[in-house]
Amino acid sequence: EKLDLLVVHDLFMTETARVAHYVLPACSHLEKWGIAYTYNVCHCLPYLMLRKKCIEPLNESWSEWRFLTELAGRLGLSESFPWKTEEEFVSFMIAPSGLSFDYLL
């Protein structure tokens, strides 16, 4: 109520989404490439797992990569988000591990 504008990008209609001025539909984990980290299962096992996109985004949902890339472009910040594909974005996130997208694929 105190915000001039609240935009939510989420998969679910959360309490925050209910009071938002705009709700932008997000993709599920099945509609985008991603990474599953150790904290999802157990803190004691050092691993990461590539999550493969199974289906195209449903309806008007967008992945975080698409949302951030589009927003950056409209704000004149495209150079800060140079990835042309979701796969490139995931490769960038994986890079600090020393592993490659192709290796995990």
JSON list of C-alpha atoms in Angstrom, two decimals:
[
{"chain": "A", "resi": 1, "resn": "GLU", "atom": "CA", "xyz": [0.00, 0.00, 0.00]},
{"chain": "A", "resi": 2, "resn": "LYS", "atom": "CA", "xyz": [2.94, 2.32, 0.61]},
{"chain": "A", "resi": 3, "resn": "LEU", "atom": "CA", "xyz": [4.64, 1.52, -2.69]},
{"chain": "A", "resi": 4, "resn": "ASP", "atom": "CA", "xyz": [4.02, 3.52, -5.84]},
{"chain": "A", "resi": 5, "resn": "LEU", "atom": "CA", "xyz": [4.55, 0.40, -7.91]},
{"chain": "A", "resi": 6, "resn": "LEU", "atom": "CA", "xyz": [4.91, -3.30, -7.13]},
{"chain": "A", "resi": 7, "resn": "VAL", "atom": "CA", "xyz": [5.64, -5.78, -9.92]},
{"chain": "A", "resi": 8, "resn": "VAL", "atom": "CA", "xyz": [5.82, -9.50, -9.18]},
{"chain": "A", "resi": 9, "resn": "HIS", "atom": "CA", "xyz": [7.29, -12.20, -11.44]},
{"chain": "A", "resi": 10, "resn": "ASP", "atom": "CA", "xyz": [6.19, -15.48, -9.90]},
{"chain": "A", "resi": 11, "resn": "LEU", "atom": "CA", "xyz": [4.80, -18.90, -10.66]},
{"chain": "A", "resi": 12, "resn": "PHE", "atom": "CA", "xyz": [2.15, -18.68, -7.94]},
{"chain": "A", "resi": 13, "resn": "MET", "atom": "CA", "xyz": [-0.37, -16.11, -6.76]},
{"chain": "A", "resi": 14, "resn": "THR", "atom": "CA", "xyz": [1.39, -15.37, -3.47]},
{"chain": "A", "resi": 15, "resn": "GLU", "atom": "CA", "xyz": [0.30, -12.87, -0.83]},
{"chain": "A", "resi": 16, "resn": "THR", "atom": "CA", "xyz": [2.69, -10.36, -2.36]},
{"chain": "A", "resi": 17, "resn": "ALA", "atom": "CA", "xyz": [1.32, -11.03, -5.85]},
{"chain": "A", "resi": 18, "resn": "ARG", "atom": "CA", "xyz": [-2.23, -10.40, -4.60]},
{"chain": "A", "resi": 19, "resn": "VAL", "atom": "CA", "xyz": [-1.35, -6.81, -3.68]},
{"chain": "A", "resi": 20, "resn": "ALA", "atom": "CA", "xyz": [0.91, -6.15, -6.69]},
{"chain": "A", "resi": 21, "resn": "HIS", "atom": "CA", "xyz": [0.02, -3.67, -9.39]},
{"chain": "A", "resi": 22, "resn": "TYR", "atom": "CA", "xyz": [1.29, -6.11, -12.02]},
{"chain": "A", "resi": 23, "resn": "VAL", "atom": "CA", "xyz": [1.81, -9.87, -11.88]},
{"chain": "A", "resi": 24, "resn": "LEU", "atom": "CA", "xyz": [4.01, -11.33, -14.61]},
{"chain": "A", "resi": 25, "resn": "PRO", "atom": "CA", "xyz": [3.76, -15.11, -15.01]},
{"chain": "A", "resi": 26, "resn": "ALA", "atom": "CA", "xyz": [7.00, -17.02, -14.46]},
{"chain": "A", "resi": 27, "resn": "CYS", "atom": "CA", "xyz": [8.00, -20.35, -15.97]},
{"chain": "A", "resi": 28, "resn": "SER", "atom": "CA", "xyz": [8.11, -23.53, -13.96]},
{"chain": "A", "resi": 29, "resn": "HIS", "atom": "CA", "xyz": [11.35, -25.51, -13.70]},
{"chain": "A", "resi": 30, "resn": "LEU", "atom": "CA", "xyz": [10.09, -27.69, -16.58]},
{"chain": "A", "resi": 31, "resn": "GLU", "atom": "CA", "xyz": [9.89, -24.72, -18.97]},
{"chain": "A", "resi": 32, "resn": "LYS", "atom": "CA", "xyz": [13.44, -23.39, -18.63]},
{"chain": "A", "resi": 33, "resn": "TRP", "atom": "CA", "xyz": [17.08, -24.40, -18.36]},
{"chain": "A", "resi": 34, "resn": "GLY", "atom": "CA", "xyz": [18.46, -24.14, -14.85]},
{"chain": "A", "resi": 35, "resn": "ILE", "atom": "CA", "xyz": [20.75, -25.41, -12.15]},
{"chain": "A", "resi": 36, "resn": "ALA", "atom": "CA", "xyz": [19.86, -27.40, -9.06]},
{"chain": "A", "resi": 37, "resn": "TYR", "atom": "CA", "xyz": [22.29, -26.64, -6.26]},
{"chain": "A", "resi": 38, "resn": "THR", "atom": "CA", "xyz": [23.43, -28.56, -3.19]},
{"chain": "A", "resi": 39, "resn": "TYR", "atom": "CA", "xyz": [21.14, -26.65, -0.83]},
{"chain": "A", "resi": 40, "resn": "ASN", "atom": "CA", "xyz": [18.12, -28.22, -2.51]},
{"chain": "A", "resi": 41, "resn": "VAL", "atom": "CA", "xyz": [18.94, -31.61, -0.95]},
{"chain": "A", "resi": 42, "resn": "CYS", "atom": "CA", "xyz": [21.82, -31.69, 1.52]},
{"chain": "A", "resi": 43, "resn": "HIS", "atom": "CA", "xyz": [24.43, -29.13, 2.55]},
{"chain": "A", "resi": 44, "resn": "CYS", "atom": "CA", "xyz": [27.09, -31.81, 2.95]},
{"chain": "A", "resi": 45, "resn": "LEU", "atom": "CA", "xyz": [27.21, -32.98, -0.68]},
{"chain": "A", "resi": 46, "resn": "PRO", "atom": "CA", "xyz": [29.08, -30.67, -3.10]},
{"chain": "A", "resi": 47, "resn": "TYR", "atom": "CA", "xyz": [27.36, -30.99, -6.46]},
{"chain": "A", "resi": 48, "resn": "LEU", "atom": "CA", "xyz": [25.26, -29.15, -8.96]},
{"chain": "A", "resi": 49, "resn": "MET", "atom": "CA", "xyz": [22.87, -30.53, -11.50]},
{"chain": "A", "resi": 50, "resn": "LEU", "atom": "CA", "xyz": [21.77, -29.16, -14.85]},
{"chain": "A", "resi": 51, "resn": "ARG", "atom": "CA", "xyz": [18.00, -28.98, -15.20]},
{"chain": "A", "resi": 52, "resn": "LYS", "atom": "CA", "xyz": [16.99, -29.43, -18.82]},
{"chain": "A", "resi": 53, "resn": "LYS", "atom": "CA", "xyz": [14.09, -27.55, -20.34]},
{"chain": "A", "resi": 54, "resn": "CYS", "atom": "CA", "xyz": [11.36, -30.13, -21.06]},
{"chain": "A", "resi": 55, "resn": "ILE", "atom": "CA", "xyz": [8.68, -28.02, -22.73]},
{"chain": "A", "resi": 56, "resn": "GLU", "atom": "CA", "xyz": [8.29, -24.55, -24.17]},
{"chain": "A", "resi": 57, "resn": "PRO", "atom": "CA", "xyz": [6.91, -21.93, -21.75]},
{"chain": "A", "resi": 58, "resn": "LEU", "atom": "CA", "xyz": [3.16, -22.20, -21.40]},
{"chain": "A", "resi": 59, "resn": "ASN", "atom": "CA", "xyz": [0.79, -19.35, -22.12]},
{"chain": "A", "resi": 60, "resn": "GLU", "atom": "CA", "xyz": [2.56, -16.03, -21.52]},
{"chain": "A", "resi": 61, "resn": "SER", "atom": "CA", "xyz": [5.07, -17.17, -18.90]},
{"chain": "A", "resi": 62, "resn": "TRP", "atom": "CA", "xyz": [8.68, -15.98, -19.08]},
{"chain": "A", "resi": 63, "resn": "SER", "atom": "CA", "xyz": [11.87, -17.40, -17.58]},
{"chain": "A", "resi": 64, "resn": "GLU", "atom": "CA", "xyz": [13.99, -15.24, -15.28]},
{"chain": "A", "resi": 65, "resn": "TRP", "atom": "CA", "xyz": [16.58, -14.97, -18.06]},
{"chain": "A", "resi": 66, "resn": "ARG", "atom": "CA", "xyz": [14.04, -13.59, -20.53]},
{"chain": "A", "resi": 67, "resn": "PHE", "atom": "CA", "xyz": [12.51, -11.26, -17.95]},
{"chain": "A", "resi": 68, "resn": "LEU", "atom": "CA", "xyz": [15.88, -9.82, -16.87]},
{"chain": "A", "resi": 69, "resn": "THR", "atom": "CA", "xyz": [17.21, -9.56, -20.43]},
{"chain": "A", "resi": 70, "resn": "GLU", "atom": "CA", "xyz": [14.08, -7.76, -21.68]},
{"chain": "A", "resi": 71, "resn": "LEU", "atom": "CA", "xyz": [14.04, -5.43, -18.67]},
{"chain": "A", "resi": 72, "resn": "ALA", "atom": "CA", "xyz": [17.73, -4.62, -19.06]},
{"chain": "A", "resi": 73, "resn": "GLY", "atom": "CA", "xyz": [17.20, -3.84, -22.74]},
{"chain": "A", "resi": 74, "resn": "ARG", "atom": "CA", "xyz": [14.34, -1.47, -22.04]},
{"chain": "A", "resi": 75, "resn": "LEU", "atom": "CA", "xyz": [16.40, 0.29, -19.37]},
{"chain": "A", "resi": 76, "resn": "GLY", "atom": "CA", "xyz": [19.35, 0.68, -21.73]},
{"chain": "A", "resi": 77, "resn": "LEU", "atom": "CA", "xyz": [21.43, -1.86, -19.81]},
{"chain": "A", "resi": 78, "resn": "SER", "atom": "CA", "xyz": [21.72, -4.61, -22.41]},
{"chain": "A", "resi": 79, "resn": "GLU", "atom": "CA", "xyz": [25.51, -4.71, -22.06]},
{"chain": "A", "resi": 80, "resn": "SER", "atom": "CA", "xyz": [25.05, -5.94, -18.48]},
{"chain": "A", "resi": 81, "resn": "PHE", "atom": "CA", "xyz": [22.99, -8.91, -19.71]},
{"chain": "A", "resi": 82, "resn": "PRO", "atom": "CA", "xyz": [24.83, -10.05, -22.87]},
{"chain": "A", "resi": 83, "resn": "TRP", "atom": "CA", "xyz": [23.51, -13.63, -23.03]},
{"chain": "A", "resi": 84, "resn": "LYS", "atom": "CA", "xyz": [21.59, -14.35, -26.23]},
{"chain": "A", "resi": 85, "resn": "THR", "atom": "CA", "xyz": [20.07, -17.63, -25.03]},
{"chain": "A", "resi": 86, "resn": "GLU", "atom": "CA", "xyz": [19.04, -19.24, -21.78]},
{"chain": "A", "resi": 87, "resn": "GLU", "atom": "CA", "xyz": [21.78, -21.83, -22.33]},
{"chain": "A", "resi": 88, "resn": "GLU", "atom": "CA", "xyz": [24.42, -19.06, -22.46]},
{"chain": "A", "resi": 89, "resn": "PHE", "atom": "CA", "xyz": [23.03, -17.62, -19.23]},
{"chain": "A", "resi": 90, "resn": "VAL", "atom": "CA", "xyz": [23.19, -21.00, -17.48]},
{"chain": "A", "resi": 91, "resn": "SER", "atom": "CA", "xyz": [26.76, -21.50, -18.82]},
{"chain": "A", "resi": 92, "resn": "PHE", "atom": "CA", "xyz": [27.72, -18.19, -17.22]},
{"chain": "A", "resi": 93, "resn": "MET", "atom": "CA", "xyz": [26.24, -19.26, -13.88]},
{"chain": "A", "resi": 94, "resn": "ILE", "atom": "CA", "xyz": [28.07, -22.61, -14.03]},
{"chain": "A", "resi": 95, "resn": "ALA", "atom": "CA", "xyz": [31.47, -21.11, -15.00]},
{"chain": "A", "resi": 96, "resn": "PRO", "atom": "CA", "xyz": [32.78, -20.53, -11.43]},
{"chain": "A", "resi": 97, "resn": "SER", "atom": "CA", "xyz": [32.46, -24.27, -10.77]},
{"chain": "A", "resi": 98, "resn": "GLY", "atom": "CA", "xyz": [34.96, -25.09, -13.52]},
{"chain": "A", "resi": 99, "resn": "LEU", "atom": "CA", "xyz": [32.34, -27.22, -15.27]},
{"chain": "A", "resi": 100, "resn": "SER", "atom": "CA", "xyz": [30.80, -26.50, -18.65]},
{"chain": "A", "resi": 101, "resn": "PHE", "atom": "CA", "xyz": [27.24, -26.63, -19.92]},
{"chain": "A", "resi": 102, "resn": "ASP", "atom": "CA", "xyz": [28.22, -29.31, -22.45]},
{"chain": "A", "resi": 103, "resn": "TYR", "atom": "CA", "xyz": [29.91, -31.42, -19.77]},
{"chain": "A", "resi": 104, "resn": "LEU", "atom": "CA", "xyz": [26.78, -31.39, -17.60]},
{"chain": "A", "resi": 105, "resn": "LEU", "atom": "CA", "xyz": [24.50, -32.01, -20.57]}
]
